[in-house]
Amino acid sequence: MDHLLHLDRTLDELDPPRWTAAAADATHLVRKVHELRCVLLSELRPADLRTLITQQVALPYVLPLAVRLLLEEPLLDAYFYEGDLLLAAVEAPASAWALLPDLAARLRAVITTLPDAAFADLPRGAAEELARFVARTESPC
């Protein structure tokens, strides 16, 4: 299924059940995630995608949007630092990537083309996390 065909819909529409409004005493992050589920996929910004991915929300719909950006600019600065969206994506659970094997393969290919110097400004442990993602193989089951 091509998840990018749904750009005119929201996560609440695509990823049932719809979420109720965040509690009045919810944290800023919880309120933000609830709000993002009501935004059209076409209007989600890189920082929004990073937030949704790190919170593991609707990954089958969010990861393809992130990969689309990362194929063009692997070290995209979504919010915190260059490469933060890439790191969020590769840290998504293997079970989410198992649903998107072609996208995972394309992202792996992009990562392997990054020069060593690209890793210098990433947080400690990032290069290892990227290497683990590249080395990960899809389970046949």
JSON list of N, CA and C in Angstrom, two decimals, residues 7 23 30-31 78 119 121:
[
{"chain": "A", "resi": 7, "resn": "LEU", "atom": "N", "xyz": [-2.23, 11.91, 1.39]},
{"chain": "A", "resi": 7, "resn": "LEU", "atom": "CA", "xyz": [-1.75, 13.21, 1.85]},
{"chain": "A", "resi": 7, "resn": "LEU", "atom": "C", "xyz": [-2.88, 14.18, 2.19]},
{"chain": "A", "resi": 23, "resn": "ALA", "atom": "N", "xyz": [-6.09, 15.44, 27.73]},
{"chain": "A", "resi": 23, "resn": "ALA", "atom": "CA", "xyz": [-6.57, 15.89, 29.04]},
{"chain": "A", "resi": 23, "resn": "ALA", "atom": "C", "xyz": [-6.08, 17.31, 29.33]},
{"chain": "A", "resi": 30, "resn": "VAL", "atom": "N", "xyz": [2.20, 15.72, 24.88]},
{"chain": "A", "resi": 30, "resn": "VAL", "atom": "CA", "xyz": [0.97, 14.95, 24.66]},
{"chain": "A", "resi": 30, "resn": "VAL", "atom": "C", "xyz": [-0.04, 15.79, 23.88]},
{"chain": "A", "resi": 31, "resn": "ARG", "atom": "N", "xyz": [-0.20, 17.04, 24.26]},
{"chain": "A", "resi": 31, "resn": "ARG", "atom": "CA", "xyz": [-1.13, 17.93, 23.53]},
{"chain": "A", "resi": 31, "resn": "ARG", "atom": "C", "xyz": [-0.69, 18.08, 22.08]},
{"chain": "A", "resi": 78, "resn": "ALA", "atom": "N", "xyz": [15.46, 18.86, 11.47]},
{"chain": "A", "resi": 78, "resn": "ALA", "atom": "CA", "xyz": [14.01, 18.98, 11.66]},
{"chain": "A", "resi": 78, "resn": "ALA", "atom": "C", "xyz": [13.68, 19.93, 12.79]},
{"chain": "A", "resi": 119, "resn": "PHE", "atom": "N", "xyz": [29.16, 12.36, 9.94]},
{"chain": "A", "resi": 119, "resn": "PHE", "atom": "CA", "xyz": [28.86, 11.84, 11.27]},
{"chain": "A", "resi": 119, "resn": "PHE", "atom": "C", "xyz": [29.52, 12.65, 12.39]},
{"chain": "A", "resi": 121, "resn": "ASP", "atom": "N", "xyz": [29.35, 15.75, 13.41]},
{"chain": "A", "resi": 121, "resn": "ASP", "atom": "CA", "xyz": [28.54, 16.67, 14.21]},
{"chain": "A", "resi": 121, "resn": "ASP", "atom": "C", "xyz": [27.29, 16.03, 14.81]}
]
